[in-house]
Coordinates of C-alpha atoms and ligand atoms in Angstrom, one line a residue:
Chain A
M1 CA 47.5 21.1 -76.3
T2 CA 44.2 23.3 -76.6
G3 CA 45.0 26.0 -74.3
Y4 CA 42.1 25.2 -72.1
D5 CA 42.3 26.1 -68.3
E6 CA 40.2 23.3 -67.5
I7 CA 38.3 24.1 -64.3
A8 CA 38.6 22.3 -60.2
F9 CA 35.7 20.9 -59.4
D10 CA 35.3 22.8 -56.3
D11 CA 35.3 26.3 -58.4
R12 CA 32.8 24.4 -60.8
M13 CA 29.9 23.6 -58.1
A14 CA 31.0 27.5 -56.5
T15 CA 28.8 29.3 -60.0
V16 CA 25.6 27.4 -58.4
E17 CA 23.3 28.8 -55.6
F18 CA 22.2 26.6 -53.1
R19 CA 19.8 27.7 -50.7
V20 CA 20.8 25.2 -48.2
G21 CA 17.7 23.1 -46.1
E22 CA 17.7 22.1 -42.5
R23 CA 16.3 19.1 -43.4
A24 CA 18.4 16.8 -45.5
H25 CA 16.4 15.9 -48.4
I26 CA 18.4 12.9 -49.2
V27 CA 20.0 10.4 -46.8
V28 CA 21.9 7.7 -47.7
D29 CA 22.0 4.5 -45.6
S30 CA 26.3 4.0 -45.6
E31 CA 25.5 -0.1 -44.2
V32 CA 23.4 -0.8 -47.4
C33 CA 26.3 0.7 -49.3
R34 CA 28.6 -1.5 -47.5
S35 CA 27.4 -4.4 -49.7
C36 CA 27.3 -2.5 -52.8
T37 CA 29.2 -4.0 -55.7
T38 CA 28.7 -1.2 -58.0
Q39 CA 29.0 1.8 -56.1
A40 CA 27.7 3.7 -58.9
C41 CA 26.7 6.6 -57.2
V42 CA 30.5 8.2 -56.4
T43 CA 31.1 8.5 -60.5
A44 CA 27.6 9.3 -61.9
C45 CA 26.3 11.9 -59.3
P46 CA 27.2 15.1 -61.5
A47 CA 27.4 17.1 -58.5
N48 CA 30.1 14.5 -56.9
L49 CA 28.5 14.5 -53.7
F50 CA 29.1 10.7 -52.8
A51 CA 32.1 9.9 -50.8
P52 CA 33.4 6.6 -50.6
T53 CA 34.8 6.1 -47.0
S54 CA 37.4 3.5 -45.7
D55 CA 35.4 1.2 -44.2
G56 CA 33.6 0.5 -47.6
G57 CA 30.8 3.1 -47.0
I58 CA 29.6 5.8 -48.1
L59 CA 29.3 9.6 -46.7
F60 CA 27.4 12.1 -48.2
N61 CA 26.3 15.4 -47.7
Y62 CA 22.5 16.8 -49.8
E63 CA 24.2 20.8 -49.5
Q64 CA 25.2 21.4 -52.8
C65 CA 23.0 19.0 -54.9
F66 CA 21.2 19.7 -58.0
E67 CA 18.0 17.4 -57.5
C68 CA 18.6 15.4 -60.8
G69 CA 17.6 11.9 -59.8
T70 CA 20.5 9.9 -61.4
C71 CA 21.6 8.9 -57.9
Y72 CA 18.8 7.1 -57.5
Q73 CA 17.9 5.7 -60.4
V74 CA 21.8 4.1 -61.1
C75 CA 21.4 2.6 -57.4
N76 CA 22.5 -0.7 -56.3
G77 CA 21.2 -1.0 -53.1
E78 CA 17.5 -1.7 -51.8
G79 CA 16.6 1.0 -49.3
A80 CA 20.0 2.4 -50.0
L81 CA 18.4 6.0 -50.2
S82 CA 15.8 7.9 -49.2
W83 CA 15.0 10.8 -52.0
S84 CA 13.1 13.4 -51.8
Y85 CA 13.0 17.1 -53.3
P86 CA 14.1 20.2 -51.0
D87 CA 11.1 21.8 -49.0
G88 CA 9.8 24.8 -51.0
G89 CA 12.0 27.5 -52.2
Q90 CA 15.1 25.8 -50.9
G91 CA 17.9 23.7 -52.5
V92 CA 19.8 24.4 -55.7
V93 CA 18.2 27.9 -57.5
F94 CA 19.7 28.1 -61.4
R95 CA 20.2 31.2 -62.8
H96 CA 20.5 30.4 -66.3
G97 CA 19.8 26.3 -66.7
Chain B
M1 CA -8.9 26.3 -50.3
S2 CA -10.5 24.2 -53.6
Y3 CA -9.9 24.4 -57.0
D4 CA -10.9 23.6 -60.4
V5 CA -7.4 22.7 -61.7
V6 CA -3.9 22.1 -59.5
V7 CA -1.2 22.2 -61.9
V8 CA 2.2 21.1 -60.2
G9 CA 5.0 22.3 -61.6
A10 CA 5.4 26.0 -63.6
G11 CA 7.7 23.8 -66.1
P12 CA 6.6 24.8 -70.1
A13 CA 4.2 21.9 -69.1
G14 CA 2.6 23.3 -66.3
S15 CA 2.5 26.6 -67.3
A16 CA 0.9 26.0 -70.7
A17 CA -2.0 23.6 -69.0
A18 CA -2.3 26.9 -66.3
L19 CA -2.8 29.1 -69.8
A20 CA -4.9 26.8 -71.4
A21 CA -7.0 25.9 -68.4
A22 CA -7.6 29.2 -67.2
R23 CA -8.6 31.2 -70.5
A24 CA -10.9 28.7 -70.6
G25 CA -12.3 30.3 -67.2
L26 CA -11.5 27.8 -64.6
S27 CA -10.1 28.9 -61.6
V28 CA -6.3 27.2 -61.8
V29 CA -3.1 27.1 -59.1
L30 CA -0.3 26.5 -60.4
L31 CA 2.1 25.2 -57.5
E32 CA 6.4 25.5 -58.5
R33 CA 8.4 24.0 -55.4
G34 CA 11.3 26.3 -56.8
P35 CA 11.1 30.0 -55.6
F36 CA 10.7 31.1 -59.6
P37 CA 9.4 29.7 -62.0
G38 CA 12.6 28.0 -63.8
S39 CA 15.0 27.6 -60.9
K40 CA 14.9 23.9 -61.1
N41 CA 15.3 23.3 -64.7
A42 CA 18.0 23.2 -67.0
Y43 CA 18.2 22.1 -70.7
G44 CA 20.6 22.4 -73.7
G45 CA 18.9 24.9 -74.9
V46 CA 16.5 26.1 -78.1
V47 CA 13.2 26.8 -77.8
Y48 CA 11.3 25.7 -81.2
G49 CA 8.1 28.1 -80.1
R50 CA 5.7 27.5 -82.8
V51 CA 3.5 25.5 -80.8
L52 CA 2.5 29.4 -79.3
D53 CA 1.5 30.8 -82.6
D54 CA -2.6 29.9 -81.9
V55 CA -2.1 30.6 -77.9
L56 CA 0.5 33.7 -78.0
P57 CA 0.1 35.5 -81.6
G58 CA 3.5 37.5 -82.0
W59 CA 4.8 35.5 -79.1
W60 CA 8.0 35.8 -80.7
D61 CA 8.4 39.7 -79.9
E62 CA 8.3 39.0 -76.7
V63 CA 9.8 35.7 -75.6
P64 CA 13.2 36.0 -73.7
V65 CA 15.0 35.4 -76.8
Q66 CA 18.8 35.1 -76.1
R67 CA 19.7 34.6 -80.2
W68 CA 17.2 33.0 -83.2
V69 CA 18.8 30.2 -84.6
T70 CA 20.0 30.9 -88.0
R71 CA 22.7 28.3 -88.2
R72 CA 22.1 24.8 -87.3
S73 CA 25.5 21.9 -87.8
T74 CA 25.5 17.9 -87.1
M75 CA 28.8 17.0 -86.0
I76 CA 30.7 13.6 -85.8
L77 CA 33.6 14.0 -83.9
T78 CA 36.9 10.5 -82.8
G79 CA 39.5 12.1 -80.8
H80 CA 41.5 13.9 -83.6
Q81 CA 38.4 14.3 -86.7
A82 CA 35.8 16.2 -87.4
L83 CA 32.8 16.3 -89.8
T84 CA 30.2 18.5 -89.7
V85 CA 26.8 19.8 -91.5
D86 CA 26.4 22.6 -91.6
F87 CA 23.3 24.9 -92.6
R88 CA 22.4 28.2 -92.3
T89 CA 19.5 30.4 -93.9
S90 CA 17.9 33.9 -92.9
D91 CA 14.5 32.6 -92.8
W92 CA 14.8 31.6 -89.6
G93 CA 16.4 34.9 -88.5
Q94 CA 13.0 36.5 -89.2
A95 CA 9.1 36.3 -88.1
P96 CA 7.8 33.5 -87.6
Y97 CA 11.5 32.0 -86.7
N98 CA 11.9 28.4 -86.1
G99 CA 14.1 27.9 -82.8
C100 CA 15.8 30.7 -80.6
T101 CA 17.9 30.1 -77.6
T102 CA 17.0 31.3 -74.2
F103 CA 17.5 30.5 -70.6
R104 CA 14.8 28.3 -68.4
A105 CA 15.3 31.2 -65.6
D106 CA 13.9 33.5 -68.2
F107 CA 12.1 31.7 -70.2
D108 CA 9.6 29.9 -67.9
G109 CA 9.0 33.0 -65.9
W110 CA 7.7 34.6 -68.9
L111 CA 5.4 32.1 -69.8
A112 CA 4.2 31.3 -66.0
G113 CA 3.3 34.9 -66.2
K114 CA 1.3 34.6 -69.2
A115 CA -0.7 32.3 -67.3
V116 CA -0.8 34.4 -64.3
E117 CA -2.6 37.2 -67.0
A118 CA -5.2 34.3 -68.0
G119 CA -6.0 34.1 -64.4
A120 CA -4.3 31.8 -62.8
Q121 CA -2.6 31.9 -59.7
L122 CA 0.8 30.8 -58.9
L123 CA 2.4 29.7 -55.7
T124 CA 6.1 29.2 -55.6
S125 CA 8.4 27.6 -52.9
T126 CA 5.6 24.8 -52.7
V127 CA 6.5 21.7 -53.1
A128 CA 3.3 18.9 -53.9
T129 CA 4.1 16.3 -51.5
G130 CA 1.9 13.5 -52.9
L131 CA -2.0 13.2 -54.0
L132 CA -4.6 13.7 -52.0
R133 CA -7.0 10.4 -53.0
E134 CA -10.7 9.7 -52.7
G135 CA -12.1 5.8 -53.4
G136 CA -9.3 5.6 -55.7
R137 CA -9.9 8.6 -57.4
V138 CA -7.5 12.4 -57.2
V139 CA -9.4 14.6 -55.7
G140 CA -5.9 17.4 -54.6
V141 CA -2.3 17.8 -53.3
R142 CA -1.0 17.7 -50.6
T143 CA 1.9 20.7 -50.1
D144 CA 4.1 21.4 -47.7
R145 CA 2.6 24.7 -47.0
P146 CA 1.3 25.2 -43.5
D147 CA -2.4 25.2 -44.7
G148 CA -1.1 21.9 -47.3
D149 CA -3.7 20.6 -49.4
L150 CA -5.3 21.7 -52.0
R151 CA -8.2 19.9 -54.0
A152 CA -9.0 20.2 -57.5
R153 CA -11.4 18.7 -59.9
I154 CA -8.8 17.4 -61.3
V155 CA -4.9 17.7 -61.1
V156 CA -2.3 18.1 -63.2
A157 CA 0.7 16.4 -63.3
A158 CA 3.6 18.6 -64.9
D159 CA 6.4 17.7 -62.8
G160 CA 9.1 16.7 -64.8
V161 CA 11.3 13.9 -65.2
N162 CA 10.6 12.2 -61.7
S163 CA 7.2 13.2 -62.0
F164 CA 6.4 11.7 -58.1
L165 CA 2.9 12.2 -58.3
A166 CA 2.7 9.7 -61.8
K167 CA 4.7 7.5 -59.9
E168 CA 2.4 7.6 -56.4
A169 CA -0.5 7.3 -59.0
G170 CA 1.2 4.1 -60.0
L171 CA 2.0 5.3 -63.9
L172 CA 5.0 5.7 -63.7
P173 CA 7.8 2.9 -62.7
K174 CA 9.8 3.7 -59.4
T175 CA 12.5 3.9 -61.8
D176 CA 13.4 3.4 -65.7
A177 CA 17.2 4.2 -65.7
A178 CA 17.5 1.7 -69.4
H179 CA 15.4 5.1 -70.6
T180 CA 16.7 7.7 -69.1
T181 CA 19.4 10.4 -69.7
L182 CA 21.6 13.0 -67.9
G183 CA 22.3 16.0 -69.6
V184 CA 25.2 18.4 -68.0
K185 CA 26.0 21.7 -68.8
E186 CA 28.3 24.8 -68.5
V187 CA 26.9 27.9 -69.7
L188 CA 30.4 30.3 -70.8
A189 CA 30.8 33.4 -70.3
L190 CA 32.7 35.2 -73.6
P191 CA 32.1 38.9 -74.9
R192 CA 29.4 39.3 -77.6
E193 CA 31.9 39.9 -80.5
V194 CA 34.1 37.3 -79.7
I195 CA 31.1 35.0 -80.5
D196 CA 30.3 36.9 -83.4
E197 CA 33.2 36.2 -84.8
R198 CA 34.0 32.9 -84.0
F199 CA 30.6 30.9 -84.7
G200 CA 29.9 34.0 -88.2
V201 CA 27.1 35.3 -87.2
R202 CA 25.4 38.8 -86.2
G203 CA 23.0 40.5 -84.2
L204 CA 21.0 38.3 -82.8
E205 CA 22.1 35.2 -85.1
G206 CA 22.4 32.1 -83.3
V207 CA 24.1 28.7 -83.8
D208 CA 22.9 25.2 -83.0
V209 CA 25.1 22.2 -83.1
E210 CA 24.9 18.9 -82.1
I211 CA 27.7 16.2 -81.5
L212 CA 27.7 12.7 -82.6
G213 CA 30.8 10.5 -80.8
C214 CA 32.2 13.0 -78.5
T215 CA 30.9 10.4 -75.4
R216 CA 33.3 7.6 -74.8
G217 CA 30.9 5.3 -76.7
I218 CA 28.6 6.1 -73.7
P219 CA 25.7 6.4 -75.7
G220 CA 24.6 10.1 -75.9
G221 CA 25.6 13.0 -77.3
G222 CA 27.3 16.4 -77.4
F223 CA 25.8 20.1 -78.0
V224 CA 26.8 23.8 -78.0
Y225 CA 24.7 25.9 -78.4
T226 CA 25.2 30.2 -78.6
N227 CA 23.5 32.6 -76.7
R228 CA 24.2 36.4 -76.1
D229 CA 27.5 36.4 -74.3
T230 CA 27.1 33.1 -73.4
V231 CA 28.2 29.6 -75.3
S232 CA 26.7 26.4 -73.8
V233 CA 28.3 23.5 -74.0
G234 CA 26.9 20.3 -72.6
V235 CA 26.6 16.5 -72.8
V236 CA 23.7 13.9 -72.9
V237 CA 24.6 10.2 -71.9
S238 CA 22.1 7.0 -70.6
V239 CA 22.5 7.3 -67.1
Q240 CA 23.1 3.5 -66.9
H241 CA 25.8 3.5 -69.3
L242 CA 27.6 6.4 -67.4
A243 CA 27.1 4.3 -64.5
A244 CA 28.7 1.5 -65.6
A245 CA 31.5 2.6 -67.7
K246 CA 32.4 4.3 -64.2
V247 CA 33.2 8.1 -65.7
R248 CA 32.6 11.5 -63.9
P249 CA 30.2 13.4 -66.3
E250 CA 32.3 16.6 -66.1
E251 CA 35.3 15.1 -67.7
L252 CA 32.5 14.3 -70.6
V253 CA 32.7 18.5 -71.2
A254 CA 36.1 19.1 -70.1
D255 CA 36.6 16.5 -73.0
L256 CA 34.3 18.2 -75.5
K257 CA 35.6 21.4 -75.0
A258 CA 39.0 20.1 -75.4
H259 CA 38.5 19.1 -78.5
P260 CA 40.5 20.7 -81.4
A261 CA 37.4 21.3 -83.5
I262 CA 35.1 22.4 -80.4
A263 CA 38.3 24.1 -78.4
P264 CA 38.7 27.1 -81.0
W265 CA 34.9 28.2 -79.9
V266 CA 35.4 28.5 -76.1
R267 CA 38.9 29.4 -75.6
G268 CA 39.5 31.6 -72.7
A269 CA 35.7 31.2 -72.0
E270 CA 34.6 31.8 -67.8
V271 CA 32.3 29.0 -66.6
K272 CA 29.4 31.4 -65.3
E273 CA 27.2 28.0 -64.0
Y274 CA 27.3 24.4 -64.2
T275 CA 23.9 22.6 -64.1
A276 CA 22.6 18.8 -64.6
H277 CA 19.6 17.5 -65.3
L278 CA 17.7 14.1 -66.3
I279 CA 15.7 13.8 -69.6
P280 CA 13.3 11.1 -70.2
E281 CA 13.9 9.5 -73.6
G282 CA 12.2 6.4 -74.1
G283 CA 9.4 8.0 -76.6
Y284 CA 6.3 6.5 -77.8
D285 CA 7.2 2.6 -76.1
A286 CA 7.9 3.8 -72.9
M287 CA 5.1 6.5 -72.5
P288 CA 2.8 5.6 -69.0
E289 CA -0.7 5.7 -69.3
L290 CA -1.4 9.3 -69.1
H291 CA -4.4 9.6 -67.3
A292 CA -6.4 8.3 -64.1
D293 CA -9.1 9.6 -62.6
G294 CA -8.8 12.8 -61.7
L295 CA -5.3 13.1 -63.4
L296 CA -3.3 13.9 -65.9
V297 CA 0.1 13.6 -66.8
T298 CA 2.0 16.1 -69.1
G299 CA 5.0 17.0 -70.2
D300 CA 8.5 14.9 -69.4
A301 CA 6.3 13.6 -66.4
A302 CA 4.6 11.5 -69.2
G303 CA 7.8 11.2 -70.9
M304 CA 7.1 13.5 -74.2
C305 CA 10.3 14.5 -74.9
L306 CA 10.9 13.9 -78.3
A307 CA 14.6 12.5 -78.7
A308 CA 15.7 11.5 -81.8
G309 CA 19.0 10.4 -79.7
I310 CA 20.7 13.7 -79.5
W311 CA 18.4 15.9 -81.5
L312 CA 16.4 17.1 -78.5
E313 CA 12.7 18.7 -78.3
G314 CA 11.5 18.4 -75.2
V315 CA 10.3 22.3 -74.9
N316 CA 7.8 22.4 -77.5
F317 CA 6.2 18.6 -76.8
A318 CA 5.8 19.6 -72.8
L319 CA 4.2 23.3 -74.5
G320 CA 1.9 21.3 -77.2
S321 CA 0.7 18.3 -74.1
G322 CA 0.4 20.8 -71.5
L323 CA -1.9 23.2 -73.6
A324 CA -4.0 19.9 -74.4
A325 CA -4.4 19.4 -70.7
G326 CA -5.4 22.0 -70.2
R327 CA -8.2 21.8 -73.2
A328 CA -9.0 18.4 -71.8
A329 CA -9.3 19.7 -68.0
A330 CA -11.5 22.4 -69.7
Q331 CA -13.8 20.4 -71.5
A332 CA -14.1 17.4 -69.0
I333 CA -15.6 20.0 -66.5
A334 CA -17.7 21.5 -68.6
A335 CA -19.5 17.7 -69.6
G336 CA -19.4 17.3 -66.0
D337 CA -17.2 13.9 -65.8
V338 CA -13.7 14.4 -64.4
S339 CA -13.2 10.0 -64.2
R340 CA -10.9 8.5 -66.6
A341 CA -13.5 8.4 -68.9
G342 CA -14.0 12.0 -69.0
L343 CA -10.7 12.7 -69.7
A344 CA -9.6 10.5 -72.3
C345 CA -10.2 13.4 -74.6
Y346 CA -6.9 14.1 -73.4
R347 CA -5.1 11.4 -75.2
K348 CA -7.3 11.8 -78.1
D349 CA -6.6 15.0 -78.9
L350 CA -2.8 14.5 -78.3
E351 CA -3.1 11.8 -80.8
S352 CA -4.6 14.5 -83.1
S353 CA -1.7 16.9 -82.8
F354 CA 2.4 16.9 -83.4
V355 CA 2.9 15.5 -80.2
L356 CA 1.8 12.2 -80.5
Q357 CA 2.0 11.8 -84.5
D358 CA 5.9 12.7 -84.5
H359 CA 6.4 10.2 -81.3
K360 CA 5.2 7.5 -83.1
R361 CA 6.8 8.0 -86.0
L362 CA 9.9 8.5 -84.4
R363 CA 9.4 5.7 -81.8
R364 CA 12.5 3.7 -83.1
A365 CA 14.7 6.8 -83.7
P366 CA 16.2 6.7 -79.6
G367 CA 17.1 3.0 -79.6
L368 CA 19.0 3.6 -83.0
V369 CA 21.0 6.6 -82.6
L370 CA 21.3 5.2 -79.5
S371 CA 22.4 1.7 -80.6
E372 CA 25.7 0.2 -80.5
R373 CA 27.2 0.9 -83.2
V374 CA 25.7 4.2 -84.1
Q375 CA 27.3 5.3 -80.9
Q376 CA 30.7 3.7 -81.1
R377 CA 31.6 2.3 -84.1
Y378 CA 30.2 4.6 -87.2
P379 CA 31.3 8.3 -85.9
G380 CA 34.8 6.4 -86.5
L381 CA 34.1 4.6 -89.9
I382 CA 32.5 7.9 -91.0
A383 CA 35.7 10.3 -90.0
D384 CA 37.9 7.8 -91.6
L385 CA 35.7 7.5 -95.0
V386 CA 36.1 10.9 -95.6
Q387 CA 39.7 11.4 -94.2
D388 CA 40.8 8.8 -97.1
L389 CA 38.6 10.5 -99.7
F390 CA 39.7 13.9 -99.6
T391 CA 43.6 12.6 -98.7
V392 CA 45.2 13.2 -102.2
T393 CA 47.7 10.2 -102.5
N394 CA 50.0 11.4 -105.3
P395 CA 51.6 9.4 -106.9
T396 CA 49.9 6.3 -106.2
P397 CA 46.3 6.8 -107.9
K398 CA 43.3 7.2 -106.1
P399 CA 41.6 4.5 -105.0
G400 CA 38.1 4.0 -105.5
A401 CA 35.5 5.0 -102.9
L402 CA 33.8 1.5 -102.7
R403 CA 37.7 0.4 -101.8
L404 CA 37.6 2.8 -99.1
L405 CA 34.5 2.0 -97.6
R406 CA 35.5 -1.7 -97.3
A407 CA 38.9 0.0 -95.7
A408 CA 37.1 2.1 -93.4
A409 CA 34.3 -0.3 -92.3
K410 CA 36.9 -2.8 -91.8
R411 CA 39.2 -1.0 -89.4
N412 CA 36.3 0.7 -87.4
G413 CA 34.6 -3.4 -86.8
V414 CA 31.7 -2.7 -89.2
K415 CA 30.5 -5.3 -91.6
L416 CA 29.1 -4.2 -94.3
R417 CA 25.7 -6.0 -94.1
H418 CA 25.1 -4.4 -91.1
L419 CA 25.9 -0.8 -92.3
A420 CA 23.4 -1.8 -95.3
A421 CA 21.0 -3.2 -92.7
D422 CA 21.5 0.6 -90.1
G423 CA 20.8 2.7 -93.3
L424 CA 17.4 0.7 -94.2
A425 CA 16.3 0.9 -90.6
A426 CA 17.4 4.5 -90.4
G427 CA 15.5 4.7 -93.6
R428 CA 12.3 3.5 -91.7
T429 CA 12.7 5.9 -88.7
F430 CA 13.1 9.2 -90.3
R431 CA 10.8 8.2 -93.3
Ligands
LIG501 C1 20.8 18.7 -70.9 C2 19.3 18.9 -71.3 C3 19.5 19.6 -72.7 C4 17.7 19.7 -73.2 N1 18.0 20.3 -74.2 C5 16.7 20.8 -75.0 C6 16.8 22.0 -75.9 O1 17.4 22.2 -76.6 N2 15.5 22.0 -76.8 C7 14.2 21.5 -76.0 O2 13.4 21.7 -76.7 N3 14.4 20.6 -74.5 C8 15.7 20.6 -74.3 N4 15.9 19.7 -73.0 C9 14.0 18.7 -73.1 C10 13.5 20.0 -71.8 O3 14.4 20.8 -71.3 C11 12.3 18.7 -71.5 O4 11.6 18.3 -71.9 C12 11.1 20.2 -70.9 O5 11.5 21.3 -69.9 C13 10.2 19.6 -69.9 O6 9.2 20.3 -69.6 P1 8.0 20.3 -68.6 O7 7.5 21.3 -68.2 O8 7.4 18.8 -68.8 O9 8.8 19.9 -67.4 P2 10.2 21.2 -66.8 O10 10.5 21.9 -67.3 O11 11.5 19.5 -65.6 O12 9.3 21.3 -65.3 C14 9.0 20.8 -64.3 C15 8.5 21.7 -63.4 O13 8.0 21.1 -62.0 C16 8.3 21.5 -60.5 N5 7.8 20.4 -60.3 C17 8.6 19.3 -59.9 N6 7.9 18.9 -58.5 C18 7.3 19.9 -57.9 C19 6.4 19.2 -56.9 N7 6.3 18.1 -56.1 N8 5.8 20.7 -56.2 C20 6.2 21.4 -56.7 N9 6.4 21.7 -58.3 C21 7.5 20.6 -58.7 C22 9.6 22.1 -60.9 O14 10.8 22.3 -60.3 C23 10.0 21.7 -62.5 O15 9.6 23.6 -62.1 C24 16.7 18.9 -72.6 C25 16.7 19.0 -71.3 C26 18.0 18.7 -70.7 C27 18.5 18.0 -69.2
LIG502 S1 25.1 3.0 -55.7 FE1 23.3 3.3 -54.1 S2 23.3 1.6 -52.6 FE2 25.6 1.5 -53.8 S3 27.1 2.9 -52.6 FE3 25.7 4.4 -53.9 S4 24.2 5.2 -53.0 FE4 25.1 3.2 -51.6
LIG503 S1 19.9 13.8 -57.3 FE1 22.0 14.0 -58.8 S2 23.2 16.1 -58.0 FE2 21.8 15.1 -55.8 S3 22.8 13.9 -54.7 FE3 21.5 12.6 -56.4 S4 22.8 12.0 -58.5 FE4 23.6 14.0 -56.8

């Protein structure tokens, strides 16, 4: 093997600063997700914020979001996502980028 | 409040636009939703700064450089093979230089500072939440500040790849997954001497590596860039195909770091930061209208990122288009016509500069480099061919090169006539 230890996902996310705002800037309508055939957001979101639930819906937490837009680009369900940027100064803060 | 120009987004495009407009004597406010310029931005990265020669003479003495790229490689990987074309020149290690690695948190802040020095007012932690319109004309923006609206004769939308302003103005489609790629990157810490030794550089010399064939067949590519005491490693992939493949993006970065050709560079490194950002890769044919009444669109918001597949030049095109937007705003205001017709000078300026000329010339590049054969078949074909050419088969006599090519093509499912056609297309694309 290469001798490279792959980092755990939580540790990976812990390298990023988030100034979490009160308002959820992205809201997922799990009702729509239940009839979504791809659930593409689950694997595509680089922050891994979309968790499938046992009833076929989606559990979403906006707090560690990169504000990248991948989810709404790949979303398969009309009206499932309401997407906006966090309020000024809040959300992700890249220290290197 | 009322200004000549409101610029939305203090990325390279917005700061360049604000700089040019403020230099021309206009009152300019530059809005940034992050707490500081660069805080929302992530890229590979290398900045090719020559576009700043005229506006900031001697920029290279002040730009917050990590390393000057003096070695540039393109790599083709398969699971177990690697072929590298590696070029180095000391010319790029001295003024006027060619490209530098730099962090966006540093570079964007530096450039916004130049706009402020020129007289622009920077408002951070401020989101432009929508356009103010009167009779179809854009006359300012709404913000999430308590005192809300900012009126302006011209609004410059430099709000990057998801440009909600250009969408609201009807210039961009709501989604465009087919022309959008996702970049994910890790910044990996290593002692400076270790980087120098592993990459064969010293002082401020740095390395830029673009990689094809490392994304499990998902259209895209990878990169490795050296900073002073960190190395940036990442991949850029089509969002559409990433979603269809059901692959998690960070796994692609993990694959890349574990590849036998890359692992020795990053062994023992600690992850300092993980980032993700989208890129508009459609090029010339996917660009929106660049202006409307009272509105100019610039940088990634206008799809200005030049992406010849894996070779990304976005910052320099953002700078070039942003400067042009600032100049156009000044020209239109001086002429007293900020209508669509009055702002047409913006597109003309871009057409006469590298921005649209390069885009037009390379308009077929994204399609070619991200095509199925280039992504999924040619890396294997090329690597197999080189391996066969370099494998000494004694005591069996050496097979001819053409025979090897045929065999490698067959093994990788490529028809020679397709290879010839793609070769011609490549010749036309990059002529
Ligand atoms: C992984 C990756 C690798 C890349 N590698 C390279 C490279 O090596 N070299 C290169 O030249 N280019 C590279 N690029 C492309 C380059 O990063 C972009 O083309 C460039 O940043 C575009 O600049 P911009 O100013 O148009 O947009 P951005 O840099 O995205 O800036 C937009 C700004 O607007 C702000 N904003 C957005 N909406 C609002 C709003 N509503 N209100 C207020 N502010 C707002 C954002 O916070 C941001 O600061 C890469 C991109 C990625 C993702
Ligand atoms: S892709 Fe859209 S509709 Fe489908 S599960 Fe994800 S958020 Fe819901
Ligand atoms: S914007 Fe990006 S990081 Fe945030 S939820 Fe969507 S895909 Fe995930």
